[in-house]
Coordinates of C-alpha atoms in Angstrom, one line a residue:
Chain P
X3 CA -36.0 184.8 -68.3
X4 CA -37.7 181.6 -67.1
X5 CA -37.7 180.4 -70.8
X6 CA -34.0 180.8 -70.7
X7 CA -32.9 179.2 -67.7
X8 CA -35.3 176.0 -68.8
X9 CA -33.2 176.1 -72.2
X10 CA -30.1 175.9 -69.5
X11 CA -31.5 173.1 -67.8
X12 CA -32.3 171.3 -71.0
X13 CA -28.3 171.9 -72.6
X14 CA -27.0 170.8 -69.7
X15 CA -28.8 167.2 -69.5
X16 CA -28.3 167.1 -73.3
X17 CA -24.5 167.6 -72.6
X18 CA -24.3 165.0 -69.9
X19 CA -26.2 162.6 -72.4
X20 CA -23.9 162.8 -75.0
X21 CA -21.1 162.7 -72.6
X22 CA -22.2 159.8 -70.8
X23 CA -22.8 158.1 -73.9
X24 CA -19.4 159.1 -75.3
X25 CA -17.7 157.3 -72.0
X26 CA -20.2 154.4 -72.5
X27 CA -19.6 154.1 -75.9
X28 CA -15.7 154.2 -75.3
X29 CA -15.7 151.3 -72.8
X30 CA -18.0 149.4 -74.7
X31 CA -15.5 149.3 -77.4
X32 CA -12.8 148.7 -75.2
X33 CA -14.5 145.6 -73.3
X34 CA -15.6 143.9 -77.1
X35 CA -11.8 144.5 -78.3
X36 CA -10.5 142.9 -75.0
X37 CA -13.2 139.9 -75.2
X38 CA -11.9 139.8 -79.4
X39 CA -8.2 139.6 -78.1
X40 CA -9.2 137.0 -75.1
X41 CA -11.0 134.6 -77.3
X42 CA -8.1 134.8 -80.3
X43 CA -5.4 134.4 -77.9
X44 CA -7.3 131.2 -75.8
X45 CA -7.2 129.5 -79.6
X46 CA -3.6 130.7 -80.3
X47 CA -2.8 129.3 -76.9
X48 CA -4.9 125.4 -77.9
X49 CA -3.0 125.5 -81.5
X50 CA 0.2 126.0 -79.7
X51 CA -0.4 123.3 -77.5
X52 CA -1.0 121.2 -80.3
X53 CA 1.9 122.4 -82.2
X54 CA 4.0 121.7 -79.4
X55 CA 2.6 118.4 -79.1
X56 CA 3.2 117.6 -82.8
X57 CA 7.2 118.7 -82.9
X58 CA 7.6 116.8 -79.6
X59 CA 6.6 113.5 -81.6
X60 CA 9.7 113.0 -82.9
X61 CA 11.6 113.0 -79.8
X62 CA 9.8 111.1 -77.5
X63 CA 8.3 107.2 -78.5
X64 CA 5.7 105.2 -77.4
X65 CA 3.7 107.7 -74.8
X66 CA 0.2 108.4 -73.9
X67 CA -0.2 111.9 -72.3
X68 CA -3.8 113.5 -70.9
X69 CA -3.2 117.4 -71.5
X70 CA -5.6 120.0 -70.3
X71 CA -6.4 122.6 -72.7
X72 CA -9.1 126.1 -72.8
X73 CA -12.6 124.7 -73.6
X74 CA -12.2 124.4 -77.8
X75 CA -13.8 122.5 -80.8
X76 CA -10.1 122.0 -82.5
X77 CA -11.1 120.6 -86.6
X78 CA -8.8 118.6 -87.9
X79 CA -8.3 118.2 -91.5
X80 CA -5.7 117.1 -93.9
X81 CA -2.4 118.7 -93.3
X82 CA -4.3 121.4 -91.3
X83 CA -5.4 122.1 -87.9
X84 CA -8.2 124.6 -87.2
X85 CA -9.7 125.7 -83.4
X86 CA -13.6 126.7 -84.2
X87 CA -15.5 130.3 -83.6
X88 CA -16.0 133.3 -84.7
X89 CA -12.3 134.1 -85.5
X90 CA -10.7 130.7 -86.8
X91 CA -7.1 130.2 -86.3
X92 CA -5.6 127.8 -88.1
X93 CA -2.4 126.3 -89.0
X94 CA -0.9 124.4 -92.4
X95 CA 1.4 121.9 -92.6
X96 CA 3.3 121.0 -95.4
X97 CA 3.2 117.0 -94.5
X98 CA 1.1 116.1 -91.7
X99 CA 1.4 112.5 -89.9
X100 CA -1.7 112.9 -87.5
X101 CA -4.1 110.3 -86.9
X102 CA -7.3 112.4 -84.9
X103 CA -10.9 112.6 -84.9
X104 CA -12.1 115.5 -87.1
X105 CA -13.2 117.2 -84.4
X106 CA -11.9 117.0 -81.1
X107 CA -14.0 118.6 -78.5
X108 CA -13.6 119.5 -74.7
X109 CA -10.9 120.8 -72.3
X110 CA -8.9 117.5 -72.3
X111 CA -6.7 115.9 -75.4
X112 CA -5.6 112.4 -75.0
X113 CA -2.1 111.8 -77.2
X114 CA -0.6 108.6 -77.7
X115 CA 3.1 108.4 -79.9
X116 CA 4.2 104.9 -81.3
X117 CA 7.1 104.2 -83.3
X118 CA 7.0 103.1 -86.7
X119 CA 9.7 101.3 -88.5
X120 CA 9.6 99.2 -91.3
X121 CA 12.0 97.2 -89.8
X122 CA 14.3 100.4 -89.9
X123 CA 13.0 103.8 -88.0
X124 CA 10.6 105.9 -90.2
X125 CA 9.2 108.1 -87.9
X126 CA 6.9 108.6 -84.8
X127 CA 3.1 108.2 -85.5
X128 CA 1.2 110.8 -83.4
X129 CA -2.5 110.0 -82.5
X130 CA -4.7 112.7 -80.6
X131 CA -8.4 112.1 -79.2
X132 CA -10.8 113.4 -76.5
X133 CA -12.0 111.5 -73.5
X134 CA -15.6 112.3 -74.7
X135 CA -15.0 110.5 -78.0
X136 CA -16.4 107.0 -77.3
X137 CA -14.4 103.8 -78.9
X138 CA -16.7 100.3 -79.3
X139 CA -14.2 97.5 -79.9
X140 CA -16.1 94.6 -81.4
X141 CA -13.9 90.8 -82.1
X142 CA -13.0 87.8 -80.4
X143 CA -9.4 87.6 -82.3
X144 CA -6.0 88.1 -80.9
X145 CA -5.8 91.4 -83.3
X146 CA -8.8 93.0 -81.5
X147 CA -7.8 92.9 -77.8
X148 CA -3.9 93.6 -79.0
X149 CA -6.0 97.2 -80.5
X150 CA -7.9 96.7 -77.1
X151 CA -4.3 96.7 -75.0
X152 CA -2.6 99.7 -77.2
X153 CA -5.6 102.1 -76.9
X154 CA -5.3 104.0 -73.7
X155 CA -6.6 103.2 -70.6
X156 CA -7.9 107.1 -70.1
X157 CA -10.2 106.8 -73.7
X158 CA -13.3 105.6 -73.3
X159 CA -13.4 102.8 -74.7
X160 CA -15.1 99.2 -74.6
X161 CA -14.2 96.2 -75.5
X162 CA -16.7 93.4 -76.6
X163 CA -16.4 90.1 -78.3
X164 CA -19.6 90.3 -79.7
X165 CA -22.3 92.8 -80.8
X166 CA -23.8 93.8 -77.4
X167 CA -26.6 96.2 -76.3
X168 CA -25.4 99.6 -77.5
X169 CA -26.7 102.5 -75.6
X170 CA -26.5 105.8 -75.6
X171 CA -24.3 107.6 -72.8
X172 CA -24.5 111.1 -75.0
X173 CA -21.0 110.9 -76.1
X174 CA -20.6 113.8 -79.5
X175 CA -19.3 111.1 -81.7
X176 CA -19.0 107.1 -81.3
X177 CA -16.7 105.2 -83.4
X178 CA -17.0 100.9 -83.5
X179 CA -14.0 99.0 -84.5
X180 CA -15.3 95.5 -86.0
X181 CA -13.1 92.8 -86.2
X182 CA -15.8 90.5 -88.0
X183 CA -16.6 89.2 -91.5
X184 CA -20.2 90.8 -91.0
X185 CA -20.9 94.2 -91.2
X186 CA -22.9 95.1 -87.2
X187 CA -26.0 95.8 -87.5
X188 CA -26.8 99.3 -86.6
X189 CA -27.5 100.6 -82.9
X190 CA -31.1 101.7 -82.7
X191 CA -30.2 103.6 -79.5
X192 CA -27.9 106.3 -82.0
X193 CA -30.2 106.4 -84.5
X194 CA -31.2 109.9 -83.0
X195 CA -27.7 111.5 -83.3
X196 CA -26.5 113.3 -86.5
X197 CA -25.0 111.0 -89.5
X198 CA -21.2 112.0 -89.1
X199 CA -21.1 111.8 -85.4
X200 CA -21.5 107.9 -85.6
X201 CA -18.9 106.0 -87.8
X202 CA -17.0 102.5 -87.9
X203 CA -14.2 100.5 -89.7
X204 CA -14.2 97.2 -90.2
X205 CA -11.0 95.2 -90.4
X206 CA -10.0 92.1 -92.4
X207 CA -6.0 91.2 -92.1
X208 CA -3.6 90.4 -89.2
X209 CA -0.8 92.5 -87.5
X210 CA 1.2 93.0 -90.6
X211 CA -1.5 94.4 -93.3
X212 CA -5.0 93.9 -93.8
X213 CA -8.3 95.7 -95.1
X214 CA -10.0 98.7 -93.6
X215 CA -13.6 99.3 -94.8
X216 CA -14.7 102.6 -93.5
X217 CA -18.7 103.2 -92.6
X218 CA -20.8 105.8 -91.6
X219 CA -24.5 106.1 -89.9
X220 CA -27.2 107.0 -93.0
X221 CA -30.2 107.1 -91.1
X222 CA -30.5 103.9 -88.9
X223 CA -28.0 101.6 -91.3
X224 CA -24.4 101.8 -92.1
X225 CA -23.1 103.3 -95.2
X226 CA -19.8 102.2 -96.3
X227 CA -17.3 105.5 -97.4
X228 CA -15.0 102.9 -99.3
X229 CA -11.9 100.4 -98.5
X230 CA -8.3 101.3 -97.8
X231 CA -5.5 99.2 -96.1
X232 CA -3.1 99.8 -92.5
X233 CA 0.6 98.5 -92.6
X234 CA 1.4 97.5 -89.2
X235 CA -0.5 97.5 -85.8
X236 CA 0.6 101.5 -85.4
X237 CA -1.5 102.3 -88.8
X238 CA -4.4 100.3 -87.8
X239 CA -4.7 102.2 -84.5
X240 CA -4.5 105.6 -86.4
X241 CA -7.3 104.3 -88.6
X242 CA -9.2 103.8 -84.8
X243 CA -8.6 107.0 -84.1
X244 CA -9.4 108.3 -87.3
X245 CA -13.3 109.0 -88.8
X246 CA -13.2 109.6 -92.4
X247 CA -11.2 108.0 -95.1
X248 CA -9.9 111.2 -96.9
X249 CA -8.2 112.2 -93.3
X250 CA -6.5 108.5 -93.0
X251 CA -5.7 108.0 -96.5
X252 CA -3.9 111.9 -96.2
X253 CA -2.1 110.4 -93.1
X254 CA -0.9 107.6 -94.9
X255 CA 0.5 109.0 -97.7
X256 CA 2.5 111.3 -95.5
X257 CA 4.2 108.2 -93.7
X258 CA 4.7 107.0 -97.7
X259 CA 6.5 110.2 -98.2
X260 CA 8.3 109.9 -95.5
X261 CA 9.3 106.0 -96.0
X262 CA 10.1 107.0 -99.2
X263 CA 13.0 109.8 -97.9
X264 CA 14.1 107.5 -95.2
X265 CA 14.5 104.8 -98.1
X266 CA 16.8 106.7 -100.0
X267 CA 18.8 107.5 -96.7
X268 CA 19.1 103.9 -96.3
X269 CA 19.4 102.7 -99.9
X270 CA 22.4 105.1 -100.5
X271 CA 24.0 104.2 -97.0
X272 CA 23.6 100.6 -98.6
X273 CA 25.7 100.9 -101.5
X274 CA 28.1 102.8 -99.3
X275 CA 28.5 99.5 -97.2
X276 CA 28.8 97.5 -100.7
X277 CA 31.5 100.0 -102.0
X278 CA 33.6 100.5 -98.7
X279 CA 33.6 97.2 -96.7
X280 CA 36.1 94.8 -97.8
X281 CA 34.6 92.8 -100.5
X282 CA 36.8 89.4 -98.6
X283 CA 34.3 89.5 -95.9
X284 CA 31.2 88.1 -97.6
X285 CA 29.2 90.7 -96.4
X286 CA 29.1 91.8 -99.4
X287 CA 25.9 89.5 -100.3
X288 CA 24.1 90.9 -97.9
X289 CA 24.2 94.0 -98.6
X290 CA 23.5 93.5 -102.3
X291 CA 20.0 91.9 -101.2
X292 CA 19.3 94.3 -98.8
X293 CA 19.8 97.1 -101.6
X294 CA 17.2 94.6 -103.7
X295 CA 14.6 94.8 -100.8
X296 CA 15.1 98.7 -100.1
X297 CA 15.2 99.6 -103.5
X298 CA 11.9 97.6 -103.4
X299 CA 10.3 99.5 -100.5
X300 CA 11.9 102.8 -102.0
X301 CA 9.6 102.4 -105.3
X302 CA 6.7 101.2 -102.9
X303 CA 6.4 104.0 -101.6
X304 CA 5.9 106.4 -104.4
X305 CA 2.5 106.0 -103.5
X306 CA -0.2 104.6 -100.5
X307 CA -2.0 101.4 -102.0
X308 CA -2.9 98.2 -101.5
X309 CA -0.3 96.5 -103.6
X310 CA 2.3 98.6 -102.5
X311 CA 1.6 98.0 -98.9
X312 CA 2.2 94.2 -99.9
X313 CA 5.6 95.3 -101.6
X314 CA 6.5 96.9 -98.6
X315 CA 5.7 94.1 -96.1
X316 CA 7.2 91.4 -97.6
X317 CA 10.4 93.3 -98.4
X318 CA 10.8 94.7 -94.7
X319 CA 10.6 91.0 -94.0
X320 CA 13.0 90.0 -96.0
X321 CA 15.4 93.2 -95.6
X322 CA 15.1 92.0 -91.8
X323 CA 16.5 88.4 -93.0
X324 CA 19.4 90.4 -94.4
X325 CA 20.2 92.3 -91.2
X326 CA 20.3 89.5 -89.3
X327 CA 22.7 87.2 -91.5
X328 CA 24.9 90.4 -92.0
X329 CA 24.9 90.3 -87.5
X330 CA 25.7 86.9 -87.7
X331 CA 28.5 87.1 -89.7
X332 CA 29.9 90.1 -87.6
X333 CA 29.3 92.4 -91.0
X334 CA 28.2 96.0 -90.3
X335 CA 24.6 96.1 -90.5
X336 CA 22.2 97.0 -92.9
X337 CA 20.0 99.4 -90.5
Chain Z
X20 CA -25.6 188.2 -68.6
X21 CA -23.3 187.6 -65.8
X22 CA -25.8 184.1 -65.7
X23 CA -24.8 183.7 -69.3
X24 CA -21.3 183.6 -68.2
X25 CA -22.2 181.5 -65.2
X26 CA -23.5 178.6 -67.2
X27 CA -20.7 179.0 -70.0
X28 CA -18.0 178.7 -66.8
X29 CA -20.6 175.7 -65.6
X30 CA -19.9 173.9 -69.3
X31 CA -16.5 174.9 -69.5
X32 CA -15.6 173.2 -66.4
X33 CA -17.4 169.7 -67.0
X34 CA -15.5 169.8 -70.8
X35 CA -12.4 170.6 -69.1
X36 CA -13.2 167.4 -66.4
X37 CA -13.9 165.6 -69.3
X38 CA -10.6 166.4 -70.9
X39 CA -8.3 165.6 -67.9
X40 CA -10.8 162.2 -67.7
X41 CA -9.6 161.3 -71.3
X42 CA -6.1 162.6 -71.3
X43 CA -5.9 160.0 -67.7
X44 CA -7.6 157.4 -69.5
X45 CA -5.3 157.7 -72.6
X46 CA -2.3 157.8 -70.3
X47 CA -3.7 154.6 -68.5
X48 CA -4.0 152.9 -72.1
X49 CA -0.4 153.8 -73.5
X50 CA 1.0 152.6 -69.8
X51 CA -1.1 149.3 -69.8
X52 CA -0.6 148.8 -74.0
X53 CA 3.2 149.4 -73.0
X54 CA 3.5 146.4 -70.5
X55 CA 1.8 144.3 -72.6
X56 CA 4.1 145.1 -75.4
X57 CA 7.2 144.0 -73.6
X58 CA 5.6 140.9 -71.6
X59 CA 4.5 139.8 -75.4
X60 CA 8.2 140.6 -76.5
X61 CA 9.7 138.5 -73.7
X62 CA 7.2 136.0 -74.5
X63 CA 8.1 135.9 -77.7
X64 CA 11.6 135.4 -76.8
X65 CA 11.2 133.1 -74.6
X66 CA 9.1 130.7 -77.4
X67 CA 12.0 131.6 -80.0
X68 CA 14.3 130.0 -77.4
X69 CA 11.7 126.9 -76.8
X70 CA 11.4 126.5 -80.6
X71 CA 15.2 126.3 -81.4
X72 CA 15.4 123.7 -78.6
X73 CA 13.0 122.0 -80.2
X74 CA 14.8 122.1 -83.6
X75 CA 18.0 120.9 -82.3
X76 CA 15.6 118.0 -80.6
X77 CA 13.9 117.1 -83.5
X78 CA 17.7 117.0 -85.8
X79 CA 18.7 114.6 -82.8
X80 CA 16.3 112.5 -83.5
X81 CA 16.2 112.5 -87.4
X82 CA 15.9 108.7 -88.5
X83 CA 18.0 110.3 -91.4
X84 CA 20.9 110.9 -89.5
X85 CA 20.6 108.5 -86.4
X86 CA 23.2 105.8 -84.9
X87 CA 21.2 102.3 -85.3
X88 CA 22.1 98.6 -84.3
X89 CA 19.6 96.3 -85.8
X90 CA 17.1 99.4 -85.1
X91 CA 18.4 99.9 -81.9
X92 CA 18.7 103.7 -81.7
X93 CA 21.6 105.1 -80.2
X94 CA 21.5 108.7 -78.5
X95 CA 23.4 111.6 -79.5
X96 CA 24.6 109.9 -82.2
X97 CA 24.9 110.5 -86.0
X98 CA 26.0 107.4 -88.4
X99 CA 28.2 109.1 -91.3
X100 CA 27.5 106.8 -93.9
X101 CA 23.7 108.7 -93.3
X102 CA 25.2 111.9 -93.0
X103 CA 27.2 111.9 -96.5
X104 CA 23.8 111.3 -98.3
X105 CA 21.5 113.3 -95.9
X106 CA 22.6 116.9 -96.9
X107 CA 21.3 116.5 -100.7
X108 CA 18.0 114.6 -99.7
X109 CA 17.4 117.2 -97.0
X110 CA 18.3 120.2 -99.6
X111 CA 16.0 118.7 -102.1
X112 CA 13.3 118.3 -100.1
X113 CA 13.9 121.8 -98.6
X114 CA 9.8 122.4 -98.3
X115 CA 9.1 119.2 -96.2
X116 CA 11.3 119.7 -93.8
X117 CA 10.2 123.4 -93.4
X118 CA 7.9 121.8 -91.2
X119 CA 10.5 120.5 -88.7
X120 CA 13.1 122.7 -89.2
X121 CA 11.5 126.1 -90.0
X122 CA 13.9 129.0 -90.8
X123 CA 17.2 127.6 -89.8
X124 CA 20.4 126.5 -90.6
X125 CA 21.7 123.0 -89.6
X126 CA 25.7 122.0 -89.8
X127 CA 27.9 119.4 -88.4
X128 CA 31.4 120.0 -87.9
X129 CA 33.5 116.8 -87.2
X130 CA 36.7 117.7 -85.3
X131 CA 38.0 114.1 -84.4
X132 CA 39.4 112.8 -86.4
X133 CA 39.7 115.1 -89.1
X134 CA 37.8 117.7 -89.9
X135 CA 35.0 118.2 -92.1
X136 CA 31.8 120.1 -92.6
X137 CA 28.4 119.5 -93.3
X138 CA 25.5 121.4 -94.4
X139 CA 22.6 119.9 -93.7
X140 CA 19.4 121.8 -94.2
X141 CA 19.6 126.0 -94.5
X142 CA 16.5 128.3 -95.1
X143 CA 16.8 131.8 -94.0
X144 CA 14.4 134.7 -94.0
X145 CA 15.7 138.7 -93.9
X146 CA 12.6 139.8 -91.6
X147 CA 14.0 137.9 -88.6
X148 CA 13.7 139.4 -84.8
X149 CA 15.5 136.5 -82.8
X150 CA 18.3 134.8 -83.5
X151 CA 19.4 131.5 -81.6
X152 CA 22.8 129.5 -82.2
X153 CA 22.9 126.4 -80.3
X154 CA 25.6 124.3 -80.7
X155 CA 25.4 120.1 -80.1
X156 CA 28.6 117.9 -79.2
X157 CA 27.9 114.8 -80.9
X158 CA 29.3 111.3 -81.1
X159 CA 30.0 110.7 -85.0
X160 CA 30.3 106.7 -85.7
X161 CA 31.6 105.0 -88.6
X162 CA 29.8 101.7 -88.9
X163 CA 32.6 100.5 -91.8
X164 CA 35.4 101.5 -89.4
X165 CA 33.1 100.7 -86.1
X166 CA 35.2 103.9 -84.6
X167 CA 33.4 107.0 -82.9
X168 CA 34.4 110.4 -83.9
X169 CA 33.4 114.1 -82.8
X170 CA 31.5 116.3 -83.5
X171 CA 29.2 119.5 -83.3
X172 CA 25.7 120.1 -84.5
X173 CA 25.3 124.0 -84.8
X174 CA 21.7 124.8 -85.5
X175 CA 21.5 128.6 -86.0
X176 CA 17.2 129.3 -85.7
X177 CA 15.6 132.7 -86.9
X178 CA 12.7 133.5 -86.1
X179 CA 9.6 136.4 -86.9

């Protein structure tokens, strides 16, 4: 009898064990599925900022904008964005004109929009950072505190017109912008922090076009990553805000793609103008150079180099000649 | 055995606790998946909405279609000369302006002073759930002419 009623006992506690552990078990799974869902739809919630932030480029020009996001590391690569963890969500685009870090960490984005025409419209360049991402201006030439002026005020950024004490304020990456014929030498203070986190360009041109060699920490010297060349103060600051060379040259052959649509826009609205306007006028002239120095820019920008970037400066220049005598003589204009 | 029976009622009552405890929490997860499932369809909605304004922003602003003087931009305004050539250059390049334009369907209808029709950009999908038509007035200038017409930019959005 007593044998039986300890069996009892015994069944019972079993029973409540397994119960308990069924309940447990149950909202255990529930709370991990919840924290799954949480965490997926904080980075769906960061990549829609960010695509909001990159279809609102079109619209609005030459803006600077401090947006607070969820905690995230977003990786930025070409034509894709990516927010970091255990679940990665990511998004692909087709043609991508970002100029960013490629990685942006924190709770805070800074994004800065500046028009870029060439001298017509092309498009809007969008630039993102971080506030932690520390910018060390180096030059004592007009170009360097005009980069200086156009960076904004909330980055952290320093400007120097020659190589100064570095030191370490524990930023995750630190990027110098050279304006000098010499290569800096390199920062002993960073020598500690990993070889991608520290990079630097150094620029050779003026405002139109120039030379960007890109560089990279190797240790406790510079390693240069190879040369490649800005049109324009607004593609110089997006190879500032840019670290490698693969993620600016992808930029910049996305604004060749799209110079190269907006071309033929303006080519064929060109011999439109030569066709329709009355041939009397004069205006005619005009419009037959301009075509010249579109059709010009047009096969300039069938792809990003060094020559073409010449190509395309000098016949912007001289396509801005045009416009201006066809104003002059009351013609319509060219763009 | 009437203590066999006690103990088998004992056990039969805490499996029937524990089956009204489950049958409440499943009720309380169907309710609570329920909400969510309508806040995340209004949601939805409402970003459908926010995207085809955004569409209908972004065609606005299309250096492909938009009024300049010596790169002066002018708003709300759409140069003809650009928007003869712009329909085959935007239909060709169909894929790069997925990424502006999405699943849509972009016309412009000129009224004043006579009427005409454009199709712009058109890329449909069958597995839509929202549907958005948005129509623009716009001013449509002739640079040759130096006249203003009318217009209006429909922009018909679909979204998943």
């Amino acid at each position: 009898m007593m044998d039986k009623k300890a069996f009892e006992i015994q069944f019972n506690w079993i029973f409540v064990l397994v119960a308990g552990a069924a309940i447990l078990l149950f909202f255990t799974a529930v709370t991990v599925k919840q924290k799954n869902v949480a965490e997926t739809s904080t980075k769906a919630t960061v990549l829609k900022s960010i695509e909001a932030i990159i279809s609102g480029t079109s619209v609005s020009t030459d803006t600077t904008n401090i947006i607070d996001i969820p905690d995230s590391d977003i990786d930025i690569e070409c034509n894709k964005i990516s927010i970091s963890g255990t679940e990665r969500v990511s998004k692909q685009y087709q043609s991508l004109i970002l100029f960013a870090p490629s990685l942006i960490k924190g709770n805070k984005l800074i994004t800065q929009t500046l028009d870029f025409s060439i001298p017509y419209r092309v498009t809007n360049l969008l630039y993102i950072t971080s506030p932690q991402l520390r910018y060390v201006i180096i030059g004592n030439n007009n170009l360097a505190s005009e980069i200086n002026k156009s960076l904004p005020v909330k980055s952290k950024k320093e400007f120097y017109q020659s190589m100064p004490e570095i030191k370490n304020s524990n930023n995750y990456q630190v990027r110098f912008v050279v304006f000098q014929d010499d290569m800096i030498s390199f920062p002993k203070s960073l020598e500690k922090m990993p070889d991608s986190d520290v990079t630097a360009i150094k620029i050779n041109g003026d405002i139109e076009k120039g030379k960007i060699e890109f560089w990279q920490k190797n240790g406790d010297s510079w390693l240069s990553k190879g040369v490649s060349t800005y049109i324009g103060k607004q593609t110089l600051i997006g190879a500032v805000y840019t670290d490698t060379l693969d993620m600016y040259e992808c930029s910049m052959r996305n604004v060749f793609s799209r110079i190269n649509l907006v071309t033929k826009i303006q080519t064929e609205r060109t011999q439109k103008l030569i066709l329709r306007v009355m041939s009397n006028t004069g205006c005619n002239q005009f419009y037959n150079n301009g075509l010249s120095h579109l059709n010009n820019i047009f096969t300039a920008s069938l792809s990003f180099s060094i020559q073409n970037v010449d190509t395309i400066v000098e016949s912007s220049k001289l396509l801005s000649d045009q416009n201006k005598n066809a104003q002059a003589y009351s013609c319509p204009l060219i763009y | 055995m009437l203590r066999k029976n006690k103990s088998q009622i004992q056990i039969g009552e805490t499996i029937a606790v524990l089956f009204v405890f489950f049958i409440l929490i499943i009720i309380g997860i169907v309710f609570y998946v329920k909400i969510l499932k309508s806040n995340l369809e209004s949601e939805q909605e409402e970003l459908s909405q926010l995207r085809s304004v955004g569409i209908v922003q972004r065609v606005m602003f299309l250096p492909e279609l938009q009024c300049s003087e010596g790169n002066v931009i002018k708003d709300n305004c759409i140069d003809i000369l650009k928007l003869e050539s712009a329909p085959s250059i935007m239909q060709g390049n169909e894929l790069y302006y997925y990424d502006l334009l999405e699943f849509s369907d972009v016309n412009i209808t000129q009224i004043y002073p006579a009427e005409a029709k454009w199709v712009l950009y058109s890329r449909k999908t069958k597995d839509f759930k929202n549907k958005f038509l948005t129509n623009v007035p716009v001013s449509l200038y002739d640079p040759i002419t130096r006249k203003h017409g009318f217009g209006i930019l429909t922009i018909e959005t679909l979204s998943k």
